[in-house]
Coordinates of C-alpha atoms in Angstrom, one line a residue:
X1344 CA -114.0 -57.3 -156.3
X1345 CA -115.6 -54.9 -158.8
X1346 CA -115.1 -55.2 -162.8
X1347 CA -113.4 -51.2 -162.1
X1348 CA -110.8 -52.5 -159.7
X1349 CA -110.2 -55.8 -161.9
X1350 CA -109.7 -54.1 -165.2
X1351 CA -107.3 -51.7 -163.3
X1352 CA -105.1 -53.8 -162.2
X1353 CA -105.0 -55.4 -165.8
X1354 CA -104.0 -52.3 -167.3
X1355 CA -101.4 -51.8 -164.4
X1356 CA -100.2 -55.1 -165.0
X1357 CA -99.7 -54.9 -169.0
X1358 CA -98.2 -51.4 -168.4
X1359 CA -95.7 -53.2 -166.4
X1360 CA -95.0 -55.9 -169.1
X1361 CA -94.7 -53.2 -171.7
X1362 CA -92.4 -51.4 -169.8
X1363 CA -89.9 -53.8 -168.9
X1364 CA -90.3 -54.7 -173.0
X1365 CA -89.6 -51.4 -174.3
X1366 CA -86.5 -51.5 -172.5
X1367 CA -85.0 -54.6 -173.4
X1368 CA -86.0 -54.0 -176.5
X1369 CA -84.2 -50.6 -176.8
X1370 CA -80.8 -52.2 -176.2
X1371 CA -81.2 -54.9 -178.8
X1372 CA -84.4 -56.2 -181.2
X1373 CA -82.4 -57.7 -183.6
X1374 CA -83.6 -60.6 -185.1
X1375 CA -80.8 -62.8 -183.3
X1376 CA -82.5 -61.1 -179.6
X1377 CA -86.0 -62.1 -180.9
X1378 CA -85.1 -66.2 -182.3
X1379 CA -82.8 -67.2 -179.5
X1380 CA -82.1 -64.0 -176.8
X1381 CA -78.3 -64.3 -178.5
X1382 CA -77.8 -67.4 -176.7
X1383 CA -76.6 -65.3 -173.6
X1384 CA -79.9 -66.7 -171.5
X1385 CA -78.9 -67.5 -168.0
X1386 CA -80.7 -71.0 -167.0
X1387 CA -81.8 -70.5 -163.7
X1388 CA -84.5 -67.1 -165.6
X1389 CA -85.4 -70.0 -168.3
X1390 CA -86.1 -72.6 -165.8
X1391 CA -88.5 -70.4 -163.6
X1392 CA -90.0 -68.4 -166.9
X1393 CA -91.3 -71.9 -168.1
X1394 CA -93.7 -72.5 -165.1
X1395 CA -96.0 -69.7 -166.7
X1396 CA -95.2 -71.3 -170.1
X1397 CA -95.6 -74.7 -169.6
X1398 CA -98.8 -73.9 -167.1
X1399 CA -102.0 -72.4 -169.1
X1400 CA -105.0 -70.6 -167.6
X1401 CA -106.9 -73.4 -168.5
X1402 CA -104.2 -75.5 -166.1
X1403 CA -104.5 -72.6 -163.4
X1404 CA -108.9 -73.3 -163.7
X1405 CA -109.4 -76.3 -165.0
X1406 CA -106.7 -78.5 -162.6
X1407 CA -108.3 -77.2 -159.3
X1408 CA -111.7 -77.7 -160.7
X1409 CA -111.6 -81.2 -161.8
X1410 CA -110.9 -82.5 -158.4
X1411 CA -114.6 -82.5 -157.6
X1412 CA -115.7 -83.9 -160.9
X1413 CA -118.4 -85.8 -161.1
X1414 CA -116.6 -88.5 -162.7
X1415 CA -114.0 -88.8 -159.6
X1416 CA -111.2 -87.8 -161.1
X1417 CA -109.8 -86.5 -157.4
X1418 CA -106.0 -86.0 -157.7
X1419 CA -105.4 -88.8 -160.7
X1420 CA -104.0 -85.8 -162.9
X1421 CA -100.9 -86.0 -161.2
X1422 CA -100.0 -89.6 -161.7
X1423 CA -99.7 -87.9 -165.3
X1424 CA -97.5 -84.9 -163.7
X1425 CA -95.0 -87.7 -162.6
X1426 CA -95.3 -89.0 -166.2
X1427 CA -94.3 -85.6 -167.7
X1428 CA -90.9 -85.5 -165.2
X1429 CA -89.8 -88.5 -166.5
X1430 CA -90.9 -86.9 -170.1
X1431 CA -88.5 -83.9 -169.2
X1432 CA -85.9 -85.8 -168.2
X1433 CA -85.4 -88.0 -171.2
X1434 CA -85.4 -84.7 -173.4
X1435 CA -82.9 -83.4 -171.1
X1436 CA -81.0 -86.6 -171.7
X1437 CA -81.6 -87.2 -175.4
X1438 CA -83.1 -84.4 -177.7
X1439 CA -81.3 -81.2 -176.0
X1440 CA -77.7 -83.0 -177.2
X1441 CA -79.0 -83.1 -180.1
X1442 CA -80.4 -79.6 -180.5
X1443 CA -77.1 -78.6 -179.7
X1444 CA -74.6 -80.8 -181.7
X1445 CA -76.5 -79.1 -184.5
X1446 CA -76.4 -75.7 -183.1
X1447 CA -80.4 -76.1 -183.8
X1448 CA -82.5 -72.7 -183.7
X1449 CA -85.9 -74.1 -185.1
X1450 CA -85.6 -77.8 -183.8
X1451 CA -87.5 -79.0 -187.0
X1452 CA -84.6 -78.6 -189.4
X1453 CA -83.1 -81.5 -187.5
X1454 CA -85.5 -83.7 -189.2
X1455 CA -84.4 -81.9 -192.8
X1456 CA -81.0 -83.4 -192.2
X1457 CA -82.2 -86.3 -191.4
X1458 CA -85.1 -87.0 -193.2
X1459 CA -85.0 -84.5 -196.1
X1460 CA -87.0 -81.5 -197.1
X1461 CA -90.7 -82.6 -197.3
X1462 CA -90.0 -84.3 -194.0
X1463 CA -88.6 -81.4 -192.6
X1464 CA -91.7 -79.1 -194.3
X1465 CA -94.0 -81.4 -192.8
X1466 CA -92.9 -81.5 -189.2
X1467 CA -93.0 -77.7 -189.1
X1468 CA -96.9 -77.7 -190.2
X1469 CA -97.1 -79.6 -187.8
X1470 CA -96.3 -77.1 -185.2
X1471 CA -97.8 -74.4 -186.9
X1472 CA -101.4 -76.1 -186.9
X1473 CA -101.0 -77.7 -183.6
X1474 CA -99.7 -74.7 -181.6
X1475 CA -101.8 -72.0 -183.6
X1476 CA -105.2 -73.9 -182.3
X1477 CA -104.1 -74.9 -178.7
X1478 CA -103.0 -71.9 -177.9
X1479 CA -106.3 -70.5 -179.5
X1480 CA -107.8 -72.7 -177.3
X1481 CA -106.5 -72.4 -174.2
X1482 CA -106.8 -68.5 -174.7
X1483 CA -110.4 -68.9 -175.9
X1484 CA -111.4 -70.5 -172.5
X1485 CA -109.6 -67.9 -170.1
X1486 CA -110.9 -65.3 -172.3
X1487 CA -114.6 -66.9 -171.3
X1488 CA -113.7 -66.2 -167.7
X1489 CA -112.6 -62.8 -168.1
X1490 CA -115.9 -61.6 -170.2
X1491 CA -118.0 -63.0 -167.8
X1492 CA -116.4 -61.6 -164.5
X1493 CA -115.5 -58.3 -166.1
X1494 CA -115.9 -57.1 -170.0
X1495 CA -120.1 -57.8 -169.7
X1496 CA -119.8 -55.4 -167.2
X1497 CA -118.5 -52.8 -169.3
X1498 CA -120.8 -54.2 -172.5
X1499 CA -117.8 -54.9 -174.2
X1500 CA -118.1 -57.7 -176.9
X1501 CA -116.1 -61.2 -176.7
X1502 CA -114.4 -60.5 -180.0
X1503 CA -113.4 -57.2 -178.7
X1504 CA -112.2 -58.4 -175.7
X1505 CA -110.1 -61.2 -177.7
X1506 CA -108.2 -58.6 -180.0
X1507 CA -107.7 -56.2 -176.9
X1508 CA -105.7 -59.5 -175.1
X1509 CA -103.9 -60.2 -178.3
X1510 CA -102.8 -56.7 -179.2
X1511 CA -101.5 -56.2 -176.2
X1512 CA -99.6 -59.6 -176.0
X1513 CA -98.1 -58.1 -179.5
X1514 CA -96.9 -54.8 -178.1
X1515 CA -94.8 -56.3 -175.2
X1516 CA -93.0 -58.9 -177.9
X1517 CA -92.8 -57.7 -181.0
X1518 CA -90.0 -56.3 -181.1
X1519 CA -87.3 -57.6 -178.3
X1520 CA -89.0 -61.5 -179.0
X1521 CA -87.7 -64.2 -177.3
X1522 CA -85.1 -62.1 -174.8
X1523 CA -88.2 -59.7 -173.9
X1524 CA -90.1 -63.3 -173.2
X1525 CA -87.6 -64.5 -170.8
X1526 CA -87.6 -62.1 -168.2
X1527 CA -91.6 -61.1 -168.4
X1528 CA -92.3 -64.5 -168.4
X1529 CA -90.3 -65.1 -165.2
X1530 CA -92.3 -62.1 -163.6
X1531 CA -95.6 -63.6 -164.7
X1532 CA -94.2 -66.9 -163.1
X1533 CA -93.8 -65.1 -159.9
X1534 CA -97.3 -63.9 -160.4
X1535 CA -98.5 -67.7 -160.9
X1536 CA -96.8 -69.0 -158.0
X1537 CA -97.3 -66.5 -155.3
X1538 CA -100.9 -66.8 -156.7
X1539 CA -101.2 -70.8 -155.8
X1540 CA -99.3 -70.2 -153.1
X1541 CA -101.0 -67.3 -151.5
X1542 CA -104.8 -69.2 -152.3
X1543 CA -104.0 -71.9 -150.1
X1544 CA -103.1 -69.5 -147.4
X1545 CA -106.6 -67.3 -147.7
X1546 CA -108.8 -70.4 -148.0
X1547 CA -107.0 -72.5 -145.1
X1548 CA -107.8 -68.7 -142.8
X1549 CA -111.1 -68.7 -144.4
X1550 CA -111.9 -72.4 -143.1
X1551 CA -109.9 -72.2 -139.5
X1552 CA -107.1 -74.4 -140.4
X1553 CA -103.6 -74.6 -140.2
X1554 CA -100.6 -76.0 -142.5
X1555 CA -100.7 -79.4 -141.2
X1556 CA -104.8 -79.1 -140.2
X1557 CA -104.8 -78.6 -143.6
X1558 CA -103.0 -81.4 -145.1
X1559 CA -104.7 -83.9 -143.0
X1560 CA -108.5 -82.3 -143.8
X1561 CA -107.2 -82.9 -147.7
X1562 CA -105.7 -86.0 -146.6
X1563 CA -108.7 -87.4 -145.3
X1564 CA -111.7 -86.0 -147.7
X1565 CA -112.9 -87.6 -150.8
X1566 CA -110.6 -85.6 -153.3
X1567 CA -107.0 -86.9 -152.8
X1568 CA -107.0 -90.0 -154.2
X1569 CA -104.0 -90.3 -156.2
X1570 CA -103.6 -93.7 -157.8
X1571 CA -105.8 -95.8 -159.8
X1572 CA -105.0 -99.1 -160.7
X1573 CA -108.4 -100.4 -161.2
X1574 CA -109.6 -101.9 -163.8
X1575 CA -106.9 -101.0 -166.7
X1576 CA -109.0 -102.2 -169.6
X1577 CA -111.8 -100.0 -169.2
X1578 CA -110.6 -97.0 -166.8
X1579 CA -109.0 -94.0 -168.6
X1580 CA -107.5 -93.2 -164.8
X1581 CA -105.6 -96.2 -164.4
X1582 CA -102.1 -95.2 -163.4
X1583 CA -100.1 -97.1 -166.2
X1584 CA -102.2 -94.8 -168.9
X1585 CA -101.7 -91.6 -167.4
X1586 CA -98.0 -92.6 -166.3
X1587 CA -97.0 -93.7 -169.7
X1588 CA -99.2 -90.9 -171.9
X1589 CA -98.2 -88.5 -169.4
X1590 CA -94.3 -89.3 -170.3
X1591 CA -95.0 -89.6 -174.2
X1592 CA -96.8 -86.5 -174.3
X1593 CA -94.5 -84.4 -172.7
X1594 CA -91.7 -85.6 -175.2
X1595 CA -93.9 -84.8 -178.0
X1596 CA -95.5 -81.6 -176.9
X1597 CA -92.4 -80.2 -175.0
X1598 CA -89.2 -81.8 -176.3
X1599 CA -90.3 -81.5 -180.2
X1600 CA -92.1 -78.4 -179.9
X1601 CA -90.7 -75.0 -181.0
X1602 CA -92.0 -73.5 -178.2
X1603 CA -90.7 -74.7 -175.0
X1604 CA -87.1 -75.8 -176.7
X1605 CA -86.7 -72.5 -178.0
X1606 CA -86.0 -71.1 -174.4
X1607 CA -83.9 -74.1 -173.7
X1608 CA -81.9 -73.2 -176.8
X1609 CA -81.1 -69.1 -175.6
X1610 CA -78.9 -70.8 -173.0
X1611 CA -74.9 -70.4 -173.6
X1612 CA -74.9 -74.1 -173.9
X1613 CA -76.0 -78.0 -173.2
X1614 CA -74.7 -77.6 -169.7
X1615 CA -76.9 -74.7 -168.5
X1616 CA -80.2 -76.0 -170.7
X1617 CA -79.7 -79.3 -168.7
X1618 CA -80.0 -77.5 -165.3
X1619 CA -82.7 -75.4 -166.9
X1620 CA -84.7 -78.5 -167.1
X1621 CA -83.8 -80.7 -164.2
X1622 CA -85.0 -77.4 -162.1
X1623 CA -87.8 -76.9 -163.9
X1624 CA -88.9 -80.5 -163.8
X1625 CA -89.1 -80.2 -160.0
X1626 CA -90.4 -76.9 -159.7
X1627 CA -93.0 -78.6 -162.1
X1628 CA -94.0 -81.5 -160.4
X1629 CA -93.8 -79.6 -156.7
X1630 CA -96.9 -76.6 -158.2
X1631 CA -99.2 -78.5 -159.2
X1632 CA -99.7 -80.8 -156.3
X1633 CA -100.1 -77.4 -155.3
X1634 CA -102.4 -77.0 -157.5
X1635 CA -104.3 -80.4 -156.8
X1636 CA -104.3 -79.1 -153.2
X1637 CA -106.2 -75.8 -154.5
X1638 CA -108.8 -77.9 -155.9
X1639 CA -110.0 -80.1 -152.6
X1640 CA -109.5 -77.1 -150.5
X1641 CA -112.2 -75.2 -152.5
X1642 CA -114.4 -78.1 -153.1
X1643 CA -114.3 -77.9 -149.2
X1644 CA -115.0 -74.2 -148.3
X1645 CA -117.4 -74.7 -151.5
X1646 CA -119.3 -77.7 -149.0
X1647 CA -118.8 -75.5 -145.7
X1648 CA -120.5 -71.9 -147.5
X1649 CA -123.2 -73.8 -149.3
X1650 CA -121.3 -72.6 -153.0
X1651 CA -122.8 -74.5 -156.0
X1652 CA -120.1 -75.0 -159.1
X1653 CA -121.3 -72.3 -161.7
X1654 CA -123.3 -73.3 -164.5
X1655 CA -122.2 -73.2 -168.4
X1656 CA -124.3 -70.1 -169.7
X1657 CA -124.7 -71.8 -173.1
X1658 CA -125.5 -75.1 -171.8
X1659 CA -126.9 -75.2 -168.0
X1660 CA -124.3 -77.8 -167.3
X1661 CA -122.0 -77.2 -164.8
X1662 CA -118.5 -75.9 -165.2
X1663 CA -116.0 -77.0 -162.4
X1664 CA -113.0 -74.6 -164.0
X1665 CA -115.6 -72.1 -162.9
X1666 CA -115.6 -72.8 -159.2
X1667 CA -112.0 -71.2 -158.7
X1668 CA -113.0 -67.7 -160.1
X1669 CA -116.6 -67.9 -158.7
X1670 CA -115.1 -68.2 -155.0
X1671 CA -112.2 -66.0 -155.6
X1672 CA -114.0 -62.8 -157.1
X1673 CA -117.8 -63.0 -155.4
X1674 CA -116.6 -65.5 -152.0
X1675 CA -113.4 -64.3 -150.7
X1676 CA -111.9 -60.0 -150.1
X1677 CA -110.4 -58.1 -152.6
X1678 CA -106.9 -59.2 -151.8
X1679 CA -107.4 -63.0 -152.6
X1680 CA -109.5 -61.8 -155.5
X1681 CA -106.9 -59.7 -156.6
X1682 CA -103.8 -62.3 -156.3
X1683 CA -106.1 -64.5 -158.1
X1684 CA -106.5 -62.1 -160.5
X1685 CA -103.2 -62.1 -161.3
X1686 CA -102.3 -65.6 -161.0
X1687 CA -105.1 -66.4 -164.0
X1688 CA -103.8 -63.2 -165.9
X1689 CA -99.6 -64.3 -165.6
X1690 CA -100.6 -68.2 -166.4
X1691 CA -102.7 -66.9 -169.6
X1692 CA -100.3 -64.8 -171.1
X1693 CA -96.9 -66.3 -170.5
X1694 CA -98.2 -69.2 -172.9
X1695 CA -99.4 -66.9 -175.2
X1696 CA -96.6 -64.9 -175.7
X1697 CA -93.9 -67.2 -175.9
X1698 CA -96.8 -69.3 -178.7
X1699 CA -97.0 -66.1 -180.7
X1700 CA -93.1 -65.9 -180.7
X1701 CA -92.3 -69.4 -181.7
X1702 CA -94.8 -69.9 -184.5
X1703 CA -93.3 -66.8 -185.7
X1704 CA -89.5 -68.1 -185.0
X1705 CA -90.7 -71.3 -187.0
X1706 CA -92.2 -69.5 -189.9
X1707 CA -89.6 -67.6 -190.7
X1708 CA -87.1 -69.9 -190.4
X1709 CA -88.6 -72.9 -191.5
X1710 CA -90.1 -71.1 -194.5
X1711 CA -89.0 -67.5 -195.0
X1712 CA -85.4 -69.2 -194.6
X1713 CA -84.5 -66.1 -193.2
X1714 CA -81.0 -65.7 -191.3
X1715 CA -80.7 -64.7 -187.6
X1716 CA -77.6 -62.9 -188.0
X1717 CA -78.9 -60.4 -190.8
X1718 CA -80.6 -57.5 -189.3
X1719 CA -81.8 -55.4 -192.8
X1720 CA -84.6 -53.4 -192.6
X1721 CA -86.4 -56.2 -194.9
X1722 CA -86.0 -59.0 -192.8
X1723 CA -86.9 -56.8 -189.3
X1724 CA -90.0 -56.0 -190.9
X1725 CA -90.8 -59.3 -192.3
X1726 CA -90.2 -60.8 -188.8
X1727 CA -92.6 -58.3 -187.5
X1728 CA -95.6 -58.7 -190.2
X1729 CA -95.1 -62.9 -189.8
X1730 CA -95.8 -61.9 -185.6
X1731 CA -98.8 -59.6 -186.5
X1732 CA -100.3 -62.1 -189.0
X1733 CA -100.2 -64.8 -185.9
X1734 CA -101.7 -62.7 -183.6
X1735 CA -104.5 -62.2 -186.0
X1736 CA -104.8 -65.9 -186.8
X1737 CA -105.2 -66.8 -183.4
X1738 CA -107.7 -64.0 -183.1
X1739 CA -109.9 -65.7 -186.0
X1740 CA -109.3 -68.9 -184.9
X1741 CA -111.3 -67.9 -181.1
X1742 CA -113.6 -66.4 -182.9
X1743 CA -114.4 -69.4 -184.8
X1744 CA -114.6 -70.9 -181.4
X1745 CA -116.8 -69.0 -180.2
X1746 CA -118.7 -69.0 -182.9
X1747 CA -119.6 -73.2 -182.7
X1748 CA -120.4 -72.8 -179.1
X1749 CA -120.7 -76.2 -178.4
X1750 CA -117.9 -77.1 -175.5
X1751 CA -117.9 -80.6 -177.4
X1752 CA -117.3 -79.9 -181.0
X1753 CA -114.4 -77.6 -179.6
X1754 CA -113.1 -79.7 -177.5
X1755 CA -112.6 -82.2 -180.3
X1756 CA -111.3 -80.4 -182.8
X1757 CA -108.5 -79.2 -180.0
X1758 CA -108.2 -82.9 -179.4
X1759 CA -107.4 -83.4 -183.0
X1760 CA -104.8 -80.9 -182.7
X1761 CA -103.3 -82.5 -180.2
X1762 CA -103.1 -85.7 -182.1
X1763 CA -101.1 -83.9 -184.4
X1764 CA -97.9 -84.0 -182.4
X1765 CA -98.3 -87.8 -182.9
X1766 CA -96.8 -87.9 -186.2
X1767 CA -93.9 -85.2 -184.7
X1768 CA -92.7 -87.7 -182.3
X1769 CA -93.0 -90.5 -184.8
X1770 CA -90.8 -88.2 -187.2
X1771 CA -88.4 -87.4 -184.7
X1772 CA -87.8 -91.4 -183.5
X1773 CA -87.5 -92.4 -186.5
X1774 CA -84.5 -90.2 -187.5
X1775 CA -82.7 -91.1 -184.3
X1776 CA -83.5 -94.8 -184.5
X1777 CA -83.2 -95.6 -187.8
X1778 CA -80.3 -93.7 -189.5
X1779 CA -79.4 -97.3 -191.9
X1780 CA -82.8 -96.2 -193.4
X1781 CA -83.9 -93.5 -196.5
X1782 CA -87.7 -92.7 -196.1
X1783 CA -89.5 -91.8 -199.7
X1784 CA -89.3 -87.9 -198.4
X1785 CA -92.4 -87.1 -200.5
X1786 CA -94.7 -89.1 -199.3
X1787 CA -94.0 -88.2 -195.5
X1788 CA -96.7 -85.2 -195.7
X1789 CA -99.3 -88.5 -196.7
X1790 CA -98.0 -90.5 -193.9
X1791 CA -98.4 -87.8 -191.3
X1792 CA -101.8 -86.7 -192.1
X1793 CA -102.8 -90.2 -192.5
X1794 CA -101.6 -91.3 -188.9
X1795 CA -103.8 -89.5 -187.0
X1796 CA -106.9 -90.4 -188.5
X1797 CA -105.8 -94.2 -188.1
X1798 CA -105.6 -92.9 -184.3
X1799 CA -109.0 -91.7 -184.2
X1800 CA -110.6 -94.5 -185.5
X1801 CA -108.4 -96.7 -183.3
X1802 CA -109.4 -94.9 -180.5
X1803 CA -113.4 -94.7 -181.4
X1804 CA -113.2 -98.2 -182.0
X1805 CA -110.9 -100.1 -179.6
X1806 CA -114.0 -101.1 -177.1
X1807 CA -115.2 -103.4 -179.9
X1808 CA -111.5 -104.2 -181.5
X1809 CA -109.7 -104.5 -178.2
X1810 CA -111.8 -106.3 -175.7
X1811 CA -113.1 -102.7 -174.2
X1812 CA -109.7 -101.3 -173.9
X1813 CA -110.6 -97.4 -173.5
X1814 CA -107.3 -95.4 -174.9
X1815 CA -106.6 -91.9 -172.4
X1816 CA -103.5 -90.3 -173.0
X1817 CA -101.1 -93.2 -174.0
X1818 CA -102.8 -92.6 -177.3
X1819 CA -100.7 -90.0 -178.3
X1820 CA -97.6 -93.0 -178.3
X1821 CA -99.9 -95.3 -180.2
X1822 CA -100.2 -92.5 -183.0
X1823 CA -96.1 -92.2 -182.6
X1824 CA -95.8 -96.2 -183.5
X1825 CA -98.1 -95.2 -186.6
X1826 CA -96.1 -93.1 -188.4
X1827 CA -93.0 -95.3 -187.5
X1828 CA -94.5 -98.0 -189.2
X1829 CA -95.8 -96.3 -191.9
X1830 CA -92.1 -94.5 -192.3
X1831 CA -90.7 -98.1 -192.4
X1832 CA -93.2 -99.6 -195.0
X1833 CA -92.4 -96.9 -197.3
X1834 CA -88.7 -96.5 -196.7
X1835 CA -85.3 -99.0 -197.5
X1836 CA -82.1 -99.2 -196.1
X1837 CA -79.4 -96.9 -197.3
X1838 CA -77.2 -99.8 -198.1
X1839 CA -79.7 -101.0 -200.8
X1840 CA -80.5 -97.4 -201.7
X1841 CA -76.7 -96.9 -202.8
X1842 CA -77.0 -100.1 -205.0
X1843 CA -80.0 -99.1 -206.5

């Protein structure tokens, strides 16, 4: 497929997204349509619109092309998928009752009264730093893709290329928000699944094989290996670390982030969110063993036509999130290539756009204050601006990216990020566990940024501290237990508050 016919059917397909924007948006931008879709969301739209949320570009790439790692990782990412249904379950269960006894629309201000204000200040900044650089990041790394398969073609720079993707994520959301979000978002889902789906289909043809011939040739290669339960001192695979950090990292990074709640929150009420999620968690769990089955399948046609996985430009190392664009634009026809095409595009942006929305929800109601329900010119506009100024964030923050061009130094500093949500779910247990206790509210901002970097050198040092325990995604519960405990050295009961 030529870089012509690819950027045509990108322009085609944001025309589309615009579109349907500019008509929702006609019959209602208010800020109330933009913060929660008037809470007039039907479920079943949520629940299928947060496939493409919850699923990045780097997931549609990067899940696919780890299954021929050369460290063996074969299909061990989804004994963390089962993890994250049972993470999605329990904030079915226990935080969306909450959201809603409080009639929540940024989920943070549960922990202002809770907790109190620098709590409630702090847990916001949270989301504001962690969802600002891994959407950055995750955007960066699709973005990579594109420029190589397409915008070199045309000589067009990467920080070009970057502010065309983010402008035009801006015109399709700016105005109609989170009820223009919902229904594009459920089309770019379509995209995403009839993309995995449709993969499988081309590449089985390609390779002579039918449904079940299929199954059995995954079945029976080196790639579908599922659990590990060797050596759980040492092994970041081991099943009990990916299970467990796979269930406390979807509680932190779903259930107490702005972004995926704040769909869950447009629905009429608790009743309809809670299908929302139960569907969800099994249309969840159900695409990316699709996914997983993606990955072996390629690695096999890869074996059969004699494909070697692409090499980093930067680094001569080789890059297996690679291998799935290499095969689909330069291996397969135009129609693969093209579904593909679209697949990449729908998983990129429906994370991007509904980030760009919530940092801006959170923003302005966690700091602007700013009312739903009043829809002056000032606060339109203000909304607005606080939306631009994201989108331009996000665009320096790639650039900085880009910039450092070293895949390791970036790939820590996203994995700081992500240590950030530890504190979040330590803020948010503590409230619900320990209401007989007042925490010193001021020194909660100290706590939080002190937690993580307890983490980190936990986790650099746990070989020599632990008996060669090697920390892998449970790390992110460790950094939870941190902040509880530092909340509950610095806090006292309310019973001996009163008397003091």
């Amino acid at each position: 497929m030529t870089p012509i016919t690819i950027i045509t059917i990108i322009i085609i397909y944001f025309g589309i997204l615009i579109g349907i924007s500019h008509y929702i948006s006609k019959k209602d931008s208010s800020n109330d349509a933009f913060f929660s879709a008037n809470k007039n969301a039907k479920w079943y739209l949520v629940a299928f619109g947060m496939i493409g949320t919850a699923l990045s570009g780097v997931t549609f790439i990067s899940v696919p092309g780890e299954v021929g790692s050369p460290n063996g990782e074969q299909f061990k990412y989804f004994q963390f998928v089962l993890g994250n249904a049972v993470g999605f379950l329990l904030t079915a269960s226990v935080l969306l009752p909450l959201y809603y006894k409080y009639n929540l629309v940024s989920i943070y201000t549960y922990i202002e009264k809770k907790l109190g204000h620098y709590s409630y200040k702090s847990a916001a900044s949270i989301f504001l730093l962690s969802r600002t650089i891994g959407s950055a990041f995750r955007l960066y790394l699709v973005v990579i893709v594109l420029q190589r398969y397409v915008f070199d073609y045309f000589g067009i720079p990467f920080f070009a290329t970057v502010l065309i993707a983010l402008l035009l994520i801006y015109a399709y959301t700016y105005k109609g928000g989170l009820k223009t979000i919902i229904v594009t978002d459920t089309l770019q889902t379509f995209f995403l699944v009839a993309s995995v789906i449709f993969t499988i289909i081309f590449i089985c043809h390609s390779l002579d094989l039918s449904a079940v011939e299929a199954f059995e040739t995954i079945k029976n290669s080196n790639y579908s290996k599922i659990f590990f339960f060797e050596d759980f001192i040492s092994s970041r695979y081991h099943f009990l670390k990916q299970f467990i950090g796979g269930i406390f990292v979807t509680l932190a990074m779903v259930g107490l982030d702005q972004d995926l709640m704040q769909k869950n929150l447009s629905c009429k009420n608790i009743k309809e969110a809670q299908k929302n999620m139960y569907s969800f968690t099994a249309i969840f769990v159900v695409i990316n063993l699709f996914f997983l089955g993606v990955g072996a399948l390629l690695y096999i046609y890869a074996e059969k036509n004699g494909i070697q996985v692409p090499l980093d430009l930067a680094t001569g190392k080789p890059r297996t999130d690679l291998l799935f664009p290499e095969i689909a634009f330069n291996y397969l026809n135009i129609v693969p290539a093209i579904i593909f095409l679209l697949g990449l595009t729908a998983a990129t942006f429906a994370t991007t756009d509904s980030a760009l929305t919530a940092l801006t929800t959170s923003f302005c109601i966690d700091f602007l204050h700013m009312d739903k329900k009043k829809d002056d010119a000032s606060n339109v506009w203000k909304r607005k601006v606080v939306h631009l100024v994201f989108s331009l964030l996000m665009f320096l923050v790639i650039i900085l990216f880009n910039a450092i061009n070293d895949a390791s130094v970036v790939s820590m500093i996203f994995k700081i990020a992500s240590y950030t949500y530890g504190p979040l779910l330590g803020l948010f247990a503590f409230a619900i566990l320990f209401n007989n206790r007042t925490v010193k509210d001021k020194l909660v901002p100290i706590i939080c940024i002190l937690a993580p970097f307890l983490t980190l050198w936990l986790s650099n040092n746990s070989a020599t501290l632990l008996g060669g325990y090697v920390f892998d995604n449970e790390l992110i519960l460790v950094n939870g237990l941190i902040t509880v405990l530092l909340l509950l050295c610095t806090s006292q009961s309310k019973a001996l508050n009163k008397i003091n």
